[in-house]
PDB file of C-alpha atoms in Angstrom:
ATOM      1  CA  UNK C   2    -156.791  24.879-106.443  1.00  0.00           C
ATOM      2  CA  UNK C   3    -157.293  28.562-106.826  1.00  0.00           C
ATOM      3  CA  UNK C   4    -156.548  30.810-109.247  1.00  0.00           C
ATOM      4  CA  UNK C   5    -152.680  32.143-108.633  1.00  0.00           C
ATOM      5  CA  UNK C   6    -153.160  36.450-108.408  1.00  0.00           C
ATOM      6  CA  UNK C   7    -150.457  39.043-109.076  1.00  0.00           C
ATOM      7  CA  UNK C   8    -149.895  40.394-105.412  1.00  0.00           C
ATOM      8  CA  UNK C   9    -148.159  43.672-106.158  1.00  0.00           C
ATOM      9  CA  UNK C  10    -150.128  46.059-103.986  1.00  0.00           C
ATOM     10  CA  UNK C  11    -149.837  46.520-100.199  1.00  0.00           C
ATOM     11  CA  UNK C  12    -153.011  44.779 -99.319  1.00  0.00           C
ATOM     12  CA  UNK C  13    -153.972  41.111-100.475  1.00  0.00           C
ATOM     13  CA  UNK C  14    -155.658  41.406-103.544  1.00  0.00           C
ATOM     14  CA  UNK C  15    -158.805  39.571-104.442  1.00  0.00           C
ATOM     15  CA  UNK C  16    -161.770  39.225-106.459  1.00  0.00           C
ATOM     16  CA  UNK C  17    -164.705  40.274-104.030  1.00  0.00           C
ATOM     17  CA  UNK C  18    -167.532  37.583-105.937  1.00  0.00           C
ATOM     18  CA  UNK C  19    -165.163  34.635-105.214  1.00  0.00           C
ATOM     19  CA  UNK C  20    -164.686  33.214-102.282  1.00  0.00           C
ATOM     20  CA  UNK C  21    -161.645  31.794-101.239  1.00  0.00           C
ATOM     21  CA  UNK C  22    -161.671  30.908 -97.567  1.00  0.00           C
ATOM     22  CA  UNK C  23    -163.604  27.198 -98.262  1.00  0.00           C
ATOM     23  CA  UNK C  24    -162.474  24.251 -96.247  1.00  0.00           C
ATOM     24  CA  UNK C  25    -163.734  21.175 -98.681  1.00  0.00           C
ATOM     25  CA  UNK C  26    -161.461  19.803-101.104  1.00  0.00           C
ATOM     26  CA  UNK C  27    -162.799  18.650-104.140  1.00  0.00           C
ATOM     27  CA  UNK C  28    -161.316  15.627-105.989  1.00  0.00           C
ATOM     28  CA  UNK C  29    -162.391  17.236-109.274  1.00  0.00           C
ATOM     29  CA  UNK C  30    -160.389  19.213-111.562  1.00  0.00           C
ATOM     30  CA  UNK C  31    -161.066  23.204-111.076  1.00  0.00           C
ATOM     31  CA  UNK C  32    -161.080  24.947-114.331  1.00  0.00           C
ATOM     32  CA  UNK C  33    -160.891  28.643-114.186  1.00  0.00           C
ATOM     33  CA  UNK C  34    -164.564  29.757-114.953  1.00  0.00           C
ATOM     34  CA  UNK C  35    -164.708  28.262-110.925  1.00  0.00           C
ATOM     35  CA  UNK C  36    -162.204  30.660-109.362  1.00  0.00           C
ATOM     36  CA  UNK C  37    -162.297  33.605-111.503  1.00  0.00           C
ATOM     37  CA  UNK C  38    -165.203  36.296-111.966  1.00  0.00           C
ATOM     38  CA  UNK C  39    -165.830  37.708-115.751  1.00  0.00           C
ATOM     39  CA  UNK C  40    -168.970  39.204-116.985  1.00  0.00           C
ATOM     40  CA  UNK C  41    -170.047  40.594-119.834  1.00  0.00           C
ATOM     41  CA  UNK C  42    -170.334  44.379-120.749  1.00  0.00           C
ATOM     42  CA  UNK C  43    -172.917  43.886-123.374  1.00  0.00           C
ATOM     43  CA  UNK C  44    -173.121  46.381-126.434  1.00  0.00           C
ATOM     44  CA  UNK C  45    -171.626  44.203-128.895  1.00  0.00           C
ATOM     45  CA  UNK C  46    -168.173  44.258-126.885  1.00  0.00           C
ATOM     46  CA  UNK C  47    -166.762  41.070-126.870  1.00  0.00           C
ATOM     47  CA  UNK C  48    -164.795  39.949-123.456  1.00  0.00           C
ATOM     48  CA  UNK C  49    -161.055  40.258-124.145  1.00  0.00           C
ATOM     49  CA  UNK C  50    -158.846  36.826-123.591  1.00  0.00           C
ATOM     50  CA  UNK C  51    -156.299  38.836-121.015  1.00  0.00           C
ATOM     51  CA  UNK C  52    -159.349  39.328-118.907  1.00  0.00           C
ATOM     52  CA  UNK C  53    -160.747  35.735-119.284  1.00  0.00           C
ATOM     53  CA  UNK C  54    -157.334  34.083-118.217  1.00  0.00           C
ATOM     54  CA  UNK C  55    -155.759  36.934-116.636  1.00  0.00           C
ATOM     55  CA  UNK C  56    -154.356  36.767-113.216  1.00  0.00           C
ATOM     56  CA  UNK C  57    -154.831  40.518-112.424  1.00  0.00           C
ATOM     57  CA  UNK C  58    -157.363  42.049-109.716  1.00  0.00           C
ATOM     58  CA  UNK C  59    -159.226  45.294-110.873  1.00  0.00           C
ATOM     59  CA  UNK C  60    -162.433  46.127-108.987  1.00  0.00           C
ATOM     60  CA  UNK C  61    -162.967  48.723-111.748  1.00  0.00           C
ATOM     61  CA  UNK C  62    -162.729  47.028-114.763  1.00  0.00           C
ATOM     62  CA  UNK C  63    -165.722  46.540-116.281  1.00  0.00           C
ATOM     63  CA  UNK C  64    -165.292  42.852-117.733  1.00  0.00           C
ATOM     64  CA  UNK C  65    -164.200  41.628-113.622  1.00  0.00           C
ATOM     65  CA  UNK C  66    -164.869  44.157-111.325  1.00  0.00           C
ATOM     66  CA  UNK C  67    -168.109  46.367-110.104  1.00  0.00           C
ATOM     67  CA  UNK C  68    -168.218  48.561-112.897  1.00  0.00           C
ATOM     68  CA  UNK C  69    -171.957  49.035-115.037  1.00  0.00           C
ATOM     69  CA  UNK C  70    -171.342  50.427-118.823  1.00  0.00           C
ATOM     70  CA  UNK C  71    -174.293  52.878-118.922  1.00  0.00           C
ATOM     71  CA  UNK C  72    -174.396  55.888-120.733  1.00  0.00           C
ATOM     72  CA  UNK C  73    -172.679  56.948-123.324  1.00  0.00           C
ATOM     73  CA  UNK C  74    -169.816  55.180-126.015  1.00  0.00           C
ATOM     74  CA  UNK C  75    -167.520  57.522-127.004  1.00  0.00           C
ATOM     75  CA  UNK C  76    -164.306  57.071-129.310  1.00  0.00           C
ATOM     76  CA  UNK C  77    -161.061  58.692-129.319  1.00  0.00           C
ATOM     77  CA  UNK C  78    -157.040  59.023-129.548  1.00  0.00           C
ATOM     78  CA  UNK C  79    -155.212  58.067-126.355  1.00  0.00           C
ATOM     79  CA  UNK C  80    -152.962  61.079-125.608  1.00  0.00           C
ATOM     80  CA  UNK C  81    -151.155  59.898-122.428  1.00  0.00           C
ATOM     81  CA  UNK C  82    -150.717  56.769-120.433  1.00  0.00           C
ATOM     82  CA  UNK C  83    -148.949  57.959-117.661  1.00  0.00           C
ATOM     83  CA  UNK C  84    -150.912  57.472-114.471  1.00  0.00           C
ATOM     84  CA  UNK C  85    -151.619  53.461-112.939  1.00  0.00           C
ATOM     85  CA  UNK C  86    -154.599  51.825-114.812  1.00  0.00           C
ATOM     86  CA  UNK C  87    -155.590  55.387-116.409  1.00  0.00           C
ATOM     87  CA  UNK C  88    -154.924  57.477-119.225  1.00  0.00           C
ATOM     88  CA  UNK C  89    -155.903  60.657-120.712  1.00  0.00           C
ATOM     89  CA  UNK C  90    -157.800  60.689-124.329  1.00  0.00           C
ATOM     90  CA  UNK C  91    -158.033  63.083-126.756  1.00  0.00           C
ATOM     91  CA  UNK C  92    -160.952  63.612-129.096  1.00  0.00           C
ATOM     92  CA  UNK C  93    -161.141  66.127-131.844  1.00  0.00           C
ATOM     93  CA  UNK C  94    -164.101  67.697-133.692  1.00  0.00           C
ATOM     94  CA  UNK C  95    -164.989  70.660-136.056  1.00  0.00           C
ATOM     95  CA  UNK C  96    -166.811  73.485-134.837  1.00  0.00           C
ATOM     96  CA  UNK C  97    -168.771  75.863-136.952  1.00  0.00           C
ATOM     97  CA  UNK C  98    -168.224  79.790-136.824  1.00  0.00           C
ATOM     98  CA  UNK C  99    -171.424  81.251-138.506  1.00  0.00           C
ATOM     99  CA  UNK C 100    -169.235  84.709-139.398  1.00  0.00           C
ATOM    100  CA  UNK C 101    -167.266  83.499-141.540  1.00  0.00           C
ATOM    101  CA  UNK C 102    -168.570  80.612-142.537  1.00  0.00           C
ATOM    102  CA  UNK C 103    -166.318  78.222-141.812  1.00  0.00           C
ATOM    103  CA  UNK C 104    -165.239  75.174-139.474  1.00  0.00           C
ATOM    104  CA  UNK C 105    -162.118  75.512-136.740  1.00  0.00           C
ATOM    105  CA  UNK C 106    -160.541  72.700-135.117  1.00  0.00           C
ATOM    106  CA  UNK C 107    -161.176  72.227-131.546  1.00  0.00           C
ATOM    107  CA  UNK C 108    -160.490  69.280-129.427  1.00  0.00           C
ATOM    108  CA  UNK C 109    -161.159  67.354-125.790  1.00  0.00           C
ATOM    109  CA  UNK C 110    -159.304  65.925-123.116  1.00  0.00           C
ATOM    110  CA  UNK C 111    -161.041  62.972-121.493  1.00  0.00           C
ATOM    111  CA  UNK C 112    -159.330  61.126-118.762  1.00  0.00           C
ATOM    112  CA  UNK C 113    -160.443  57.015-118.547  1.00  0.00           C
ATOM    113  CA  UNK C 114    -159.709  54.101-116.284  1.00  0.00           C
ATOM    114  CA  UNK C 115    -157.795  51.237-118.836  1.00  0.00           C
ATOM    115  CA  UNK C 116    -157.828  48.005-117.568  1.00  0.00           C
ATOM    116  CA  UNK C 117    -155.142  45.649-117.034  1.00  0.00           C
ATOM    117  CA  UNK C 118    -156.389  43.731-119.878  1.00  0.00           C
ATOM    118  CA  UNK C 119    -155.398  46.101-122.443  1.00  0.00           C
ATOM    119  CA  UNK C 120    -151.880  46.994-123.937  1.00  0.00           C
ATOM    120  CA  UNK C 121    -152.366  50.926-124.949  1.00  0.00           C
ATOM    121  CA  UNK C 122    -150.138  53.014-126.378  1.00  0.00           C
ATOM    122  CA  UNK C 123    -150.224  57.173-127.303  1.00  0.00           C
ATOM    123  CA  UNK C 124    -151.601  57.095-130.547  1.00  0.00           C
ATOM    124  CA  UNK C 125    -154.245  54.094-130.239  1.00  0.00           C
ATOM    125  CA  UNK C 126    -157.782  54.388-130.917  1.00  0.00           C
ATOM    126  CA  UNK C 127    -159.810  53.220-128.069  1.00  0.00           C
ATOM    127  CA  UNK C 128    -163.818  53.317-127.610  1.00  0.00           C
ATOM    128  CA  UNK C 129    -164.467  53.863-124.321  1.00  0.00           C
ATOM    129  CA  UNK C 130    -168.431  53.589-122.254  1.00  0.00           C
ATOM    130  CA  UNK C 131    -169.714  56.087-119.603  1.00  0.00           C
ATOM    131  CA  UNK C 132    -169.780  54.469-116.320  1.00  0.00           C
ATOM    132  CA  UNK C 133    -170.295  55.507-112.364  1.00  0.00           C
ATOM    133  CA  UNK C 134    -167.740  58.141-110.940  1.00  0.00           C
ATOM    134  CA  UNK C 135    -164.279  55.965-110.222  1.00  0.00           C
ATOM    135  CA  UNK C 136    -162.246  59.196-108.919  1.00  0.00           C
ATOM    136  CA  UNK C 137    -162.694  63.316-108.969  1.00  0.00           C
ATOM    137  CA  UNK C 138    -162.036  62.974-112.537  1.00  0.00           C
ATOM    138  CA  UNK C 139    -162.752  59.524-114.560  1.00  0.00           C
ATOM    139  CA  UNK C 140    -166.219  58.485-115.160  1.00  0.00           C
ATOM    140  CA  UNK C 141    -165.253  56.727-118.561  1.00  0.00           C
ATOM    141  CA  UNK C 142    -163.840  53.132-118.281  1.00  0.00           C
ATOM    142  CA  UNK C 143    -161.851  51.290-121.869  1.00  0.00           C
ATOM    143  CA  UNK C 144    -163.994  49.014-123.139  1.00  0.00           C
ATOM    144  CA  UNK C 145    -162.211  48.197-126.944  1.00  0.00           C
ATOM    145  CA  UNK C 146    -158.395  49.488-128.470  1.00  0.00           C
ATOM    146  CA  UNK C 147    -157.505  49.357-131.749  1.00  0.00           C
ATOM    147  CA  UNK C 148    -153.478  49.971-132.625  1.00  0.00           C
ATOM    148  CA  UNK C 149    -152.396  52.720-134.772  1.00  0.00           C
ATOM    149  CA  UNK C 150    -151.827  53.121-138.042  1.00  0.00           C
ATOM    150  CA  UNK C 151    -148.916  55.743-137.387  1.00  0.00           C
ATOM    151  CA  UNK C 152    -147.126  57.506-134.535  1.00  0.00           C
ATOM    152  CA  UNK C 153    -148.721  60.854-135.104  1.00  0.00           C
ATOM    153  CA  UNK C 154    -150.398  61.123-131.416  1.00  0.00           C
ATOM    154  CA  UNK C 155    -151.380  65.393-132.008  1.00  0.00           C
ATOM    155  CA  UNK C 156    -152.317  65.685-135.462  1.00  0.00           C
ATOM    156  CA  UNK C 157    -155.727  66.117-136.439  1.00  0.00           C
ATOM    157  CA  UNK C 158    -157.110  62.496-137.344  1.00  0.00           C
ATOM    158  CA  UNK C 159    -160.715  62.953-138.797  1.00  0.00           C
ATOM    159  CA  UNK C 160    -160.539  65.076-141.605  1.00  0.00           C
TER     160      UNK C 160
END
């Protein structure tokens, strides 16, 4: 009894640390720590339920694929969520003009691989953990989301 998958891509999708191709049958119940992979990230970030009993396959996820959290945890306002299993974040910060003595806003766009496992939407706050290169662009995978307060995806949140 294995562990039913969502099979929405072209190719048959699969976990690659289970293995589904055995022959015995077992008279035992099969519980789903048996036929599903999920690992910890470490860091104090807690495993969400969609990944434990999810049925989705996402070799760069970092709670059931081959994805290391190393690096650096950084936090910020998701901007867009647009592209498959990615979005773009936004994080804002002050920076200091000697002249005049003052602070101007300035902000930066960070694109990051989100799991199927969480439900984002423009506005969230999401912390997010350097990890290897996934594509050209996204070396930061989601790793925790908390929902919005308000709508207000552009506005300067910090200060």
């Amino acid at each position: 009894m294995a562990l039913v998958i969502d099979q929405t891509k072209g190719a048959f999708q699969k976990q690659d640390n289970i293995f589904i191709g055995s022959k015995k049958i077992v008279q035992k119940k099969v519980g789903l720590r048996e036929s599903r992979y999920v690992k910890q990230v470490g860091l104090g970030i807690k495993t969400p339920q969609a990944a434990i009993n999810g049925a989705y396959v996402d070799k760069k996820c970092p709670f059931t694929g081959n994805v290391t959290i190393r690096g650096r945890l950084l936090s910020g306002t998701v901007k867009t969520t647009k592209m498959d299993r990615t979005i773009i974040i936004r994080r804002d910060y002050l920076h200091y003009i000697r002249k005049y003595h003052r602070y101007e806003k300035r902000h930066k766009t960070l694109p990051a691989h989100c799991s199927p496992c969480f439900r984002v939407n423009p506005g969230d706050q999401v912390l997010v953990g350097q990890c290897r290169p996934l594509s050209k662009t996204v070396r930061f995978n989601v790793l925790k989301v908390s929902k919005a307060a308000g709508s207000d995806k552009k506005g300067f949140s910090k200060f």
